[in-house]
Amino acid sequence: MSEHVEEIEALLHEGRRFFPSPDFVAQANATKSIYEIADADPEAFWAEQARGLTWEHPFSTALNWTPPNATWFEDGLLNASVNCLDRHVAAGLGDRVAYFWVGEPEGDQRRITYADLLAMVSQAANALTELGVKAGDRVAIYLPMIPEAVAAMLACARIGAPHSVIFGGFSADALANRILDADCRVVITADGGFRRGAPSALKDNVDAALASCPDVHAVLVVRRTEQAVTWVEGRDHWWHNVVERQAMTHTPEAFPAEHPLYVMYTSGTTAKPKGILHTTAGYLTHVSTTHRMVFDLKADRDVVWTAADIGWVTGHSYIVYGPLCNGATSVLYEGVPDAGGKDRWWRIVEEFGVTILYTAPTTIRTLMKWGDGFPDSHDLSSLRLLGSVGEPINPEAWMWYRSVIGGNNCPIVDTWWQTETGGIMVTPLPGVTATKPGAAMRAFPGISVDVVDHEGNSVPDGEGGFLVVNRPWPGMTRGIWGDPERFIETYWSQVPGRYFAGDGAKRDEDGDLWVLGRIDDVMNVSGHRLSTAEVEHALVAHHAVAEAAVVGAADATTGQAIVAFVTVKANVVVAETLVEELRAHVGQLIGPIAKPKTILITPELPKTRSGKIMRRLLRDVAEHRALGDTTTLLDPAVVEMIDELMRSSSSDD
Ligand code: PRX
């Protein structure tokens, strides 16, 4: 890898930028003028994009903005699932593949055309209606990465029932909290899914969760792993019994543009996850436009692989709604990158001729760690564009992605966005913008961002500040489910009148944007968003724990790793097994993704005179840095002792 490091250092030293080949530029979907056109009249730009959707009744105005509430295309009527499916089938594209599905077990594959998917969705919509689901009712989806997950989402959208997809890695407790918060009455799940070679226990988790969700009256269960499951008569229904006996046609109803499409839970700075609400037309406009321009999509030729989970927003926007609105062909892969060998991904790229690959830096770093031999032994020449999302990408990983995976021939789009933004906000435009290793470059056309100080003044180039969005955009969240106050306080109060994203950023001397990562108590672990408060909350719920402080520490592979500092109650004798017990406990309350990498049991936590835990100093400890200013501490000796403890425990490893 050292030759890459030298190459990168030389490039960064030169401030090197990359431009796509003249051939790429000549055929690119986006042109230079798009920025000027969109800047001159952003609403007109978005309205033109929205006209690319199929409307039952056209809209007359683009934006209504009463800060901080925006509506887009408000008087228009449409159906999301018609836009994803029916219109393509009606245009004669029924035989086009919507998904090449690849299960984790070798050889487990399905090929689903647009006509197939429309039939599945129609049947599922009929089944949900039979189960009593009506427009406006919320449906929870807790499924592995199988075609039924997409069908379930679109069936909900088709009948106007907002879905709440919950990542399969969440525990029963986390699932129950989300079902209760959104007041879901129906759950769609599977007997399990395959991950790391073993079937997961999705149905067991649903059963455990529903013990505290008495209002759920129906559970639809897809058979995937064939493992035995417990069954609640009258409540549980097999998908293959209820869905597959339905008619394959379904007459869709048109809904208002602002009809809720889905709720997606994400972590904020408090212990309670927020239900981020997205509505229909603005969201579809944003994700389809960005999918077409940022990925330079040629729907009749490309094979798009957004290697993310459907349980997160990247899956919603760029596996489901964006690609389907654009009539694209995607790969949907169920499992982990090294199932069946560390070259599994590259075999998939080769077999299906993937042209556009989109994934997170943490995965890129893992693939890089496994060595060049795995990608080098496969023909990856079908690839023509690579994307990155979810966390800042370090220049070394960026360059490896470019040279080893892209053969120095694919533009790389580093895309910054969030669950709340619905779609991509800051990104290079391939064929138009240059790219730099590690920079997200500039706002997408029609979107306006800035880097500001506490007062909301733009900071000079080269200085860091807060990343804000200046005006509403179509995919913007319409609020936090059931908590309008929190919506205003979280996003619109830090810098009045502007959307505050929670990230730090800077502009370089060329004015190009570099996103520096979260500046609040939100951690980013392997591209998963977790709040320090949420993990602390889980730790103090353990009977032995008195206090807990959690920080995200820089980690070479996962971006950040969770480090917890814990004090135990006075009468507790610390057993050797306590750390493992605490990790398992957090896994049970939230999910395996939230298990701390390191837990340090300490007699005390560093506090200010007013009793606040000094996380800044704990971050210094966790990252093995010299301790910052300790003068405001009640007792500086405490943090010095913790630092010593950390050093001796790391040297034991
Ligand atoms: O900190 C930013 C980081 O991920 C956060 C959003 O997480 P989530 O809502 O889970 O959505 C992830 C997928 C869109 C942001 O606040 N982030 C996302 N993309 C980038 C990024 N940080 C740096 N560069 C990016 N390209």
XYZ file of C-alpha atoms and ligand atoms in Angstrom:
679
model
C 0.000 0.000 0.000
C 2.984 2.309 0.503
C 3.209 3.145 -3.198
C -0.355 4.494 -2.964
C 0.556 6.654 0.022
C 3.446 8.258 -1.811
C 1.308 8.847 -4.855
C -1.400 10.494 -2.778
C 1.003 12.681 -0.901
C 2.496 13.882 -4.155
C -0.948 14.590 -5.585
C -2.164 16.426 -2.521
C 1.014 18.397 -2.423
C 0.369 19.570 -5.947
C -3.260 20.264 -5.033
C -4.057 17.895 -7.884
C -7.510 17.719 -9.363
C -8.924 15.094 -11.646
C -11.046 15.605 -14.715
C -12.995 12.920 -16.533
C -11.899 11.861 -19.990
C -13.109 13.898 -22.999
C -15.258 10.892 -23.967
C -16.985 10.997 -20.618
C -17.551 14.736 -20.840
C -18.982 14.427 -24.345
C -21.718 12.024 -23.217
C -22.370 13.377 -19.692
C -25.942 14.044 -18.591
C -24.969 17.275 -16.854
C -23.526 20.287 -18.598
C -21.693 23.315 -17.241
C -24.647 25.604 -17.800
C -26.811 23.623 -15.387
C -25.383 25.481 -12.377
C -26.163 28.896 -13.867
C -29.627 27.871 -15.018
C -30.491 26.464 -11.584
C -28.969 29.398 -9.688
C -30.861 31.930 -11.783
C -34.194 30.440 -10.722
C -33.959 27.403 -8.405
C -37.717 26.967 -8.169
C -38.067 26.902 -11.943
C -35.195 24.405 -12.132
C -36.855 22.056 -9.646
C -40.270 22.530 -11.269
C -38.806 21.430 -14.576
C -37.333 18.336 -12.936
C -40.677 17.607 -11.248
C -42.422 17.701 -14.620
C -40.412 14.608 -15.488
C -42.603 12.692 -13.032
C -45.998 11.328 -14.021
C -48.800 13.372 -12.466
C -52.466 12.551 -12.188
C -53.051 16.271 -11.742
C -50.260 18.783 -12.476
C -49.015 21.245 -9.859
C -49.296 25.005 -10.343
C -46.648 26.324 -7.939
C -43.263 24.868 -7.048
C -42.554 26.115 -3.529
C -44.531 27.473 -0.606
C -42.117 28.555 2.104
C -43.175 29.634 5.563
C -39.911 29.155 7.431
C -39.135 26.555 8.551
C -41.953 24.747 6.763
C -41.760 24.160 3.047
C -44.110 22.423 0.678
C -43.274 21.592 -2.913
C -45.645 21.149 -5.844
C -48.429 21.200 -3.278
C -51.553 21.116 -5.436
C -50.295 18.292 -7.668
C -51.578 14.716 -7.369
C -49.514 11.597 -8.066
C -48.718 8.085 -6.918
C -45.126 7.164 -6.006
C -45.428 3.552 -7.068
C -46.886 4.509 -10.460
C -43.812 6.685 -10.959
C -41.518 3.811 -10.046
C -43.297 1.072 -12.006
C -46.510 1.497 -14.007
C -45.250 4.278 -16.212
C -42.203 2.272 -17.289
C -44.280 -0.808 -18.030
C -46.756 1.366 -19.966
C -43.824 2.750 -21.969
C -42.922 -0.786 -23.070
C -40.102 -1.352 -20.583
C -41.793 -4.186 -18.685
C -39.035 -6.627 -19.682
C -36.240 -4.387 -18.407
C -34.560 -5.775 -15.308
C -35.295 -3.694 -12.229
C -33.137 -5.836 -9.915
C -30.540 -8.490 -10.259
C -30.952 -9.914 -6.779
C -28.044 -11.816 -5.283
C -28.608 -13.722 -2.049
C -25.739 -14.271 0.318
C -25.589 -18.067 -0.226
C -23.753 -18.747 -3.503
C -25.995 -19.278 -6.500
C -29.073 -17.820 -4.814
C -30.227 -15.343 -7.463
C -33.390 -13.792 -8.876
C -33.935 -11.543 -11.849
C -36.884 -9.192 -11.386
C -38.167 -7.167 -14.311
C -40.274 -4.028 -14.040
C -43.336 -6.080 -15.026
C -42.515 -8.685 -12.340
C -42.099 -6.000 -9.714
C -45.345 -4.282 -10.677
C -47.182 -7.600 -10.286
C -45.558 -8.239 -6.887
C -46.339 -4.733 -5.678
C -49.938 -4.951 -6.895
C -50.411 -8.229 -5.045
C -48.819 -6.837 -1.886
C -50.987 -3.699 -2.112
C -54.092 -5.900 -2.400
C -52.914 -7.969 0.568
C -52.282 -4.926 2.760
C -55.730 -3.619 1.902
C -57.188 -7.000 2.883
C -55.355 -6.715 6.207
C -57.119 -3.421 6.800
C -54.324 -0.992 5.952
C -55.641 2.350 4.683
C -54.046 5.534 3.361
C -52.260 7.313 6.196
C -51.734 4.166 8.351
C -48.097 3.435 9.155
C -46.536 0.064 8.322
C -43.258 -1.158 9.832
C -40.912 -3.122 7.552
C -38.166 -5.239 9.135
C -36.755 -7.329 6.320
C -33.438 -8.517 4.934
C -32.177 -7.290 1.565
C -34.581 -9.296 -0.574
C -36.866 -8.187 -3.429
C -39.882 -8.405 -1.091
C -38.391 -5.486 0.875
C -38.670 -3.250 -2.194
C -42.109 -4.662 -3.017
C -43.318 -4.016 0.538
C -42.156 -0.396 0.432
C -43.778 0.265 -2.930
C -46.992 -1.508 -1.928
C -47.270 0.836 1.067
C -46.560 3.836 -1.167
C -49.147 2.600 -3.661
C -51.949 2.652 -1.085
C -50.684 5.814 0.619
C -49.566 4.075 3.823
C -46.258 5.599 4.985
C -43.638 2.926 5.639
C -41.127 2.875 8.417
C -38.291 0.559 7.437
C -36.200 -0.566 10.388
C -32.674 -1.797 9.731
C -32.463 -5.578 10.295
C -29.467 -5.069 12.616
C -31.595 -3.349 15.249
C -32.617 -5.273 18.355
C -36.148 -6.130 19.509
C -36.115 -3.173 21.926
C -35.063 -0.706 19.241
C -37.698 -2.166 16.913
C -40.426 -1.819 19.561
C -39.517 1.821 20.246
C -39.781 2.675 16.569
C -43.057 0.782 16.076
C -44.566 2.587 19.078
C -43.306 6.031 18.131
C -44.822 5.846 14.634
C -47.846 3.902 15.924
C -47.488 1.194 13.264
C -50.312 -1.353 13.256
C -48.889 -3.821 10.725
C -45.351 -5.260 10.524
C -43.784 -6.896 7.466
C -40.871 -9.174 8.287
C -39.235 -12.501 7.337
C -38.367 -15.711 9.144
C -34.790 -14.420 8.838
C -32.157 -13.344 6.356
C -28.654 -14.539 5.549
C -25.785 -12.515 6.925
C -22.276 -13.769 7.613
C -23.335 -17.227 6.600
C -26.003 -17.674 9.264
C -29.723 -16.975 9.255
C -30.698 -14.007 11.424
C -33.603 -14.150 13.870
C -35.832 -11.401 12.491
C -39.149 -13.042 13.396
C -37.976 -13.758 16.960
C -37.115 -10.077 17.340
C -40.535 -9.083 16.028
C -42.229 -11.452 18.487
C -40.208 -9.999 21.375
C -40.876 -6.425 20.245
C -44.600 -6.954 19.848
C -44.913 -7.970 23.500
C -44.850 -4.219 24.151
C -46.781 -3.141 21.025
C -50.350 -4.334 21.631
C -51.832 -2.306 18.770
C -50.057 -4.300 16.055
C -52.772 -6.580 14.714
C -51.081 -8.183 11.726
C -47.619 -9.483 10.850
C -46.781 -10.540 7.303
C -43.872 -12.982 7.227
C -41.771 -13.685 4.134
C -40.234 -17.146 4.058
C -36.565 -16.683 3.340
C -34.413 -18.996 5.460
C -36.915 -21.819 6.137
C -35.927 -21.797 9.812
C -38.597 -22.649 12.381
C -40.471 -19.665 13.771
C -43.021 -19.239 16.520
C -46.451 -18.348 15.248
C -49.259 -16.273 16.726
C -52.494 -17.501 15.148
C -54.729 -14.734 13.872
C -51.898 -12.175 13.969
C -49.211 -13.787 11.800
C -49.655 -14.462 8.082
C -47.229 -15.990 5.612
C -46.510 -13.669 2.701
C -46.726 -16.630 0.290
C -50.253 -17.409 1.518
C -51.726 -13.952 1.714
C -49.858 -12.003 -0.984
C -49.433 -14.629 -3.656
C -53.121 -15.460 -3.921
C -54.020 -11.811 -4.694
C -54.841 -10.364 -8.096
C -51.770 -9.181 -9.994
C -53.383 -5.892 -10.842
C -54.207 -3.022 -8.546
C -55.751 0.320 -9.436
C -53.632 3.013 -7.820
C -55.034 6.122 -6.217
C -53.392 9.512 -6.708
C -52.329 11.321 -3.512
C -51.427 14.940 -2.849
C -47.789 15.878 -3.480
C -47.218 16.354 0.247
C -48.729 13.013 1.266
C -46.315 11.280 3.720
C -44.213 8.669 1.920
C -42.124 7.350 4.780
C -40.662 7.823 8.221
C -37.042 6.846 8.790
C -35.580 6.790 12.274
C -32.136 8.219 12.793
C -30.005 9.169 15.760
C -29.775 12.725 16.981
C -28.013 14.241 19.922
C -30.466 12.867 22.482
C -31.121 9.267 23.451
C -34.418 9.094 21.539
C -34.098 8.488 17.782
C -35.978 10.903 15.554
C -38.573 9.803 12.991
C -37.601 11.780 9.907
C -40.622 12.365 7.687
C -40.426 12.493 3.899
C -43.330 13.290 1.614
C -43.983 12.274 -1.958
C -43.386 14.623 -4.894
C -40.502 16.769 -3.639
C -38.642 13.690 -2.449
C -39.139 11.810 -5.735
C -38.044 14.880 -7.690
C -34.898 15.261 -5.634
C -33.819 11.601 -5.665
C -34.578 11.005 -9.336
C -32.817 14.194 -10.472
C -29.713 13.592 -8.378
C -29.607 9.933 -9.362
C -29.658 10.889 -13.043
C -27.123 13.707 -12.860
C -24.728 12.700 -10.076
C -24.386 9.140 -11.356
C -24.672 10.183 -15.003
C -27.312 7.500 -15.366
C -28.029 5.979 -18.770
C -31.040 3.905 -17.793
C -31.006 1.690 -20.883
C -27.391 0.615 -20.388
C -26.212 1.085 -16.837
C -26.225 -1.477 -14.063
C -26.258 0.434 -10.811
C -25.078 -1.049 -7.560
C -25.777 1.040 -4.506
C -24.145 -1.229 -1.967
C -26.041 -0.017 1.085
C -28.846 -1.437 3.194
C -32.464 -0.710 2.390
C -32.895 -0.035 6.117
C -31.032 3.276 5.779
C -31.757 6.361 3.741
C -29.122 5.553 1.096
C -31.090 2.412 0.308
C -34.409 4.258 0.212
C -33.160 6.979 -2.123
C -30.620 5.208 -4.328
C -31.632 1.530 -4.308
C -35.382 2.050 -4.422
C -36.949 5.406 -5.279
C -34.256 7.160 -7.377
C -33.311 4.230 -9.638
C -36.899 3.006 -10.063
C -38.218 6.486 -10.903
C -35.524 6.622 -13.575
C -36.251 3.138 -14.938
C -32.758 1.926 -14.031
C -31.414 -1.591 -13.521
C -29.889 -2.246 -10.089
C -28.058 -4.956 -8.242
C -29.492 -5.856 -4.836
C -27.133 -7.942 -2.708
C -28.247 -9.493 0.549
C -25.035 -10.217 2.376
C -21.677 -9.066 3.681
C -18.745 -8.246 1.352
C -16.726 -11.368 2.170
C -19.457 -14.007 2.100
C -18.035 -16.831 0.011
C -14.621 -15.161 -0.281
C -13.054 -11.732 -0.103
C -13.603 -11.255 -3.830
C -17.397 -11.627 -3.603
C -18.044 -8.004 -4.559
C -15.757 -8.149 -7.560
C -17.371 -11.354 -8.764
C -20.730 -9.571 -8.595
C -19.391 -6.562 -10.537
C -17.965 -8.864 -13.191
C -20.977 -11.173 -13.460
C -23.587 -8.427 -13.822
C -21.423 -5.868 -15.605
C -21.941 -3.244 -12.900
C -21.240 0.213 -14.317
C -21.950 2.458 -11.314
C -20.854 1.487 -7.805
C -21.868 3.550 -4.769
C -20.765 2.699 -1.233
C -19.361 4.004 2.054
C -15.709 4.810 2.845
C -15.687 2.294 5.679
C -16.362 -0.489 3.160
C -13.793 0.911 0.754
C -11.183 0.873 3.541
C -12.066 -2.709 4.447
C -11.812 -3.853 0.828
C -8.507 -1.979 0.560
C -7.186 -3.721 3.668
C -7.875 -7.110 2.083
C -5.432 -6.198 -0.686
C -5.357 -5.512 -4.415
C -5.210 -9.220 -5.316
C -8.977 -9.698 -4.966
C -10.103 -6.900 -7.312
C -7.112 -7.466 -9.588
C -8.175 -11.029 -10.305
C -11.493 -9.879 -11.811
C -12.483 -7.922 -14.882
C -13.873 -4.663 -13.505
C -13.742 -2.814 -16.812
C -17.547 -2.407 -16.894
C -17.264 0.203 -14.110
C -17.496 3.787 -15.343
C -18.413 5.780 -12.228
C -17.754 5.355 -8.507
C -19.526 7.011 -5.587
C -18.901 7.463 -1.898
C -21.324 8.384 0.885
C -21.859 8.391 4.624
C -18.668 9.812 6.105
C -15.638 11.801 5.062
C -13.473 9.761 2.698
C -9.771 9.900 3.431
C -7.566 10.679 0.411
C -5.797 7.325 0.638
C -9.054 5.371 0.301
C -10.223 7.751 -2.429
C -7.060 7.135 -4.473
C -7.245 3.379 -3.985
C -10.871 3.412 -5.133
C -9.877 5.465 -8.155
C -6.840 3.471 -9.239
C -7.437 -0.138 -8.134
C -11.224 -0.328 -8.584
C -11.763 2.342 -11.218
C -8.590 1.692 -13.232
C -7.940 5.472 -13.152
C -10.815 5.760 -15.539
C -13.917 6.475 -13.434
C -14.947 9.807 -11.985
C -15.473 9.575 -8.220
C -18.443 11.372 -6.724
C -18.079 12.007 -3.001
C -21.657 12.833 -2.053
C -22.611 14.608 1.170
C -26.166 14.342 2.414
C -28.240 13.058 5.338
C -31.409 11.188 6.244
C -32.979 14.612 6.708
C -31.967 15.979 3.302
C -33.583 13.017 1.492
C -31.097 13.141 -1.358
C -27.617 14.276 -2.373
C -26.772 17.903 -1.538
C -23.040 18.422 -2.082
C -21.182 16.494 -4.777
C -19.094 16.829 -7.892
C -21.077 16.578 -11.131
C -19.297 14.061 -13.348
C -18.321 15.537 -16.652
C -18.615 19.064 -15.305
C -16.788 19.460 -11.994
C -13.237 18.431 -11.271
C -12.742 16.050 -8.353
C -10.211 16.147 -5.509
C -9.395 13.213 -3.227
C -11.455 13.832 -0.080
C -13.573 16.799 -1.201
C -17.336 16.805 -1.772
C -16.730 19.901 -3.961
C -19.921 21.924 -4.434
C -23.662 22.152 -3.897
C -25.847 20.306 -6.394
C -27.581 22.660 -8.880
C -30.593 24.339 -7.282
C -29.160 23.868 -3.786
C -27.356 26.579 -1.880
C -25.018 25.864 1.029
C -22.576 27.922 3.054
C -19.919 27.528 5.725
C -20.673 29.931 8.560
C -19.655 30.946 12.078
C -21.875 31.061 15.198
C -23.526 34.261 14.018
C -24.304 32.893 10.582
C -21.602 34.888 8.757
C -19.741 33.127 5.945
C -16.235 32.215 7.026
C -13.317 32.963 4.693
C -12.000 30.182 2.445
C -9.593 27.931 4.285
C -11.332 28.342 7.640
C -13.646 25.800 9.225
C -17.254 26.481 10.170
C -20.767 25.031 10.262
C -22.296 23.625 7.115
C -25.712 25.207 6.507
C -28.275 25.094 3.705
C -29.559 28.516 2.722
C -32.931 27.796 1.213
C -35.430 24.928 1.049
C -34.935 22.043 -1.374
C -37.485 19.472 -2.578
C -36.220 16.408 -0.663
C -35.981 18.261 2.628
C -37.547 16.474 5.591
C -40.959 17.866 6.427
C -40.407 17.289 10.131
C -39.825 14.895 12.992
C -42.676 12.473 13.445
C -44.835 13.704 16.326
C -42.384 16.393 17.466
C -42.610 19.717 15.573
C -40.799 21.608 18.350
C -37.763 19.386 18.140
C -37.665 19.899 14.370
C -37.367 23.668 14.767
C -34.943 23.461 17.648
C -32.625 20.889 16.031
C -32.326 22.220 12.517
C -33.495 25.812 12.344
C -32.403 27.482 15.575
C -28.600 27.263 15.607
C -28.280 29.587 12.633
C -31.651 31.328 12.416
C -33.508 30.855 9.169
C -31.044 28.349 7.793
C -30.906 24.577 7.958
C -28.071 23.483 10.234
C -26.831 20.028 9.324
C -24.691 19.202 12.377
C -21.527 18.931 10.265
C -18.392 20.994 10.150
C -16.934 21.948 6.748
C -14.428 24.222 5.100
C -13.857 25.680 1.687
C -10.376 25.468 0.220
C -8.631 28.240 -1.693
C -10.536 27.256 -4.865
C -13.821 27.568 -2.965
C -14.373 23.786 -3.025
C -16.093 22.140 -0.059
C -14.551 19.605 2.314
C -16.945 18.078 4.835
C -15.137 17.530 8.122
C -17.724 15.429 9.976
C -20.138 15.910 12.855
C -19.549 18.658 15.336
C -22.238 17.462 17.745
C -22.615 14.334 19.855
C -23.514 12.165 16.893
C -21.029 9.412 16.050
C -20.483 7.846 12.667
C -19.440 4.224 13.017
C -19.004 2.307 9.758
C -21.344 4.815 8.146
C -24.000 4.166 10.840
C -25.228 7.167 12.695
C -25.425 6.768 16.483
C -25.784 9.250 19.291
C -23.458 9.190 22.273
C -26.520 9.798 24.487
C -28.291 6.729 23.105
C -25.365 4.441 23.987
C -24.923 6.109 27.405
C -28.607 5.597 28.070
C -28.267 1.884 27.287
C -25.196 1.547 29.522
C -26.762 3.200 32.573
C -29.783 0.933 32.160
C -27.486 -1.932 33.264
C -27.847 -2.679 36.989
C -24.106 -2.393 37.686
C -23.557 0.988 36.038
C -23.648 4.288 37.893
C -22.539 6.688 35.151
C -21.382 6.424 31.560
C -19.739 8.785 29.102
C -19.434 7.789 25.451
C -17.265 9.334 22.756
C -16.533 8.561 19.118
C -12.802 8.050 18.604
C -11.083 8.118 15.205
C -10.684 4.605 13.790
C -8.695 3.665 10.711
C -11.364 1.307 9.338
C -14.745 2.266 10.767
C -14.212 6.053 10.670
C -15.143 6.321 14.311
C -15.286 3.694 17.043
C -17.387 3.818 20.195
C -15.395 4.252 23.388
C -17.259 4.182 26.707
C -16.075 5.275 30.127
C -18.119 3.698 32.869
C -18.303 3.961 36.659
C -20.033 1.230 38.650
C -22.391 1.521 41.596
C -20.890 1.578 45.094
C -21.811 -1.986 46.020
C -20.742 -3.563 42.725
C -17.680 -5.768 42.589
C -16.191 -5.511 39.095
C -16.066 -8.984 37.610
C -13.724 -9.793 34.734
C -16.735 -10.491 32.574
C -18.383 -7.104 33.178
C -17.047 -5.408 30.034
C -18.329 -8.221 27.809
C -21.624 -8.189 29.671
C -22.000 -4.453 29.071
C -21.225 -4.807 25.381
C -23.846 -7.528 25.046
C -26.306 -5.396 27.002
C -25.902 -2.464 24.594
C -26.252 -4.884 21.691
C -29.506 -6.098 23.149
C -30.958 -2.652 23.774
C -29.943 -1.045 20.485
C -28.314 -3.605 18.197
C -24.878 -5.063 17.450
C -23.840 -1.875 15.600
C -23.944 0.072 18.865
C -21.654 -2.214 20.891
C -18.709 -0.133 22.160
C -15.338 -1.202 20.816
C -13.693 -0.240 24.109
C -15.198 0.037 27.574
C -13.023 1.406 30.339
C -14.245 0.907 33.889
C -13.004 3.833 35.913
C -13.526 4.970 39.522
C -14.629 8.463 38.427
C -15.455 10.589 35.369
C -13.870 13.989 34.715
C -16.347 16.739 35.580
C -16.412 20.502 35.594
C -17.163 22.369 38.803
C -20.783 22.559 37.715
C -20.900 18.769 37.365
C -20.780 18.423 33.534
C -18.809 15.497 32.131
C -15.947 16.801 29.965
C -16.282 14.694 26.815
C -13.669 16.747 25.007
C -11.011 15.419 27.366
C -12.324 11.886 27.120
C -11.968 12.134 23.351
C -8.331 13.107 23.888
C -7.930 10.036 26.086
C -9.695 7.760 23.591
C -7.571 9.021 20.700
C -4.349 8.782 22.724
C -3.646 12.501 22.383
C -2.076 14.867 24.870
C -4.820 16.138 27.172
C -6.246 19.551 26.326
C -7.007 22.308 28.809
C -7.985 20.775 32.167
C -8.297 23.975 34.177
C -12.084 23.992 34.320
C -12.150 20.546 35.894
C -13.127 20.030 39.496
C -10.223 17.617 39.882
C -7.718 17.375 36.990
C -6.188 14.289 38.618
C -9.272 12.264 37.572
C -8.680 12.609 33.847
C -4.955 12.011 34.272
C -5.773 8.783 36.065
C -8.199 7.739 33.267
C -5.553 8.570 30.667
C -3.068 6.365 32.495
C -5.631 3.561 32.761
C -6.399 3.786 29.034
C -2.740 3.666 28.078
C -2.030 0.665 30.257
C -5.146 -1.184 29.051
C -4.266 -0.520 25.361
C -0.713 -1.736 25.865
C -2.136 -4.963 27.361
C -3.978 -5.708 24.089
O -21.814 13.617 9.125
C -22.361 13.506 7.835
C -22.076 12.127 7.291
O -23.217 11.345 7.575
C -24.204 12.137 8.244
C -25.581 11.726 7.801
O -25.829 10.408 8.201
P -27.153 9.669 7.749
O -28.313 10.533 8.028
O -27.119 8.334 8.394
O -27.039 9.541 6.208
C -25.965 8.838 5.652
C -26.148 8.671 4.165
C -26.546 9.871 3.435
C -23.861 13.555 7.868
O -24.383 14.478 8.789
N -21.832 12.150 5.842
C -22.648 11.697 4.879
N -22.058 11.798 3.668
C -20.840 12.350 3.868
C -20.692 12.577 5.253
N -19.598 13.150 5.759
C -18.617 13.500 4.906
N -18.667 13.299 3.575
C -19.756 12.718 3.011
N -19.780 12.499 1.699
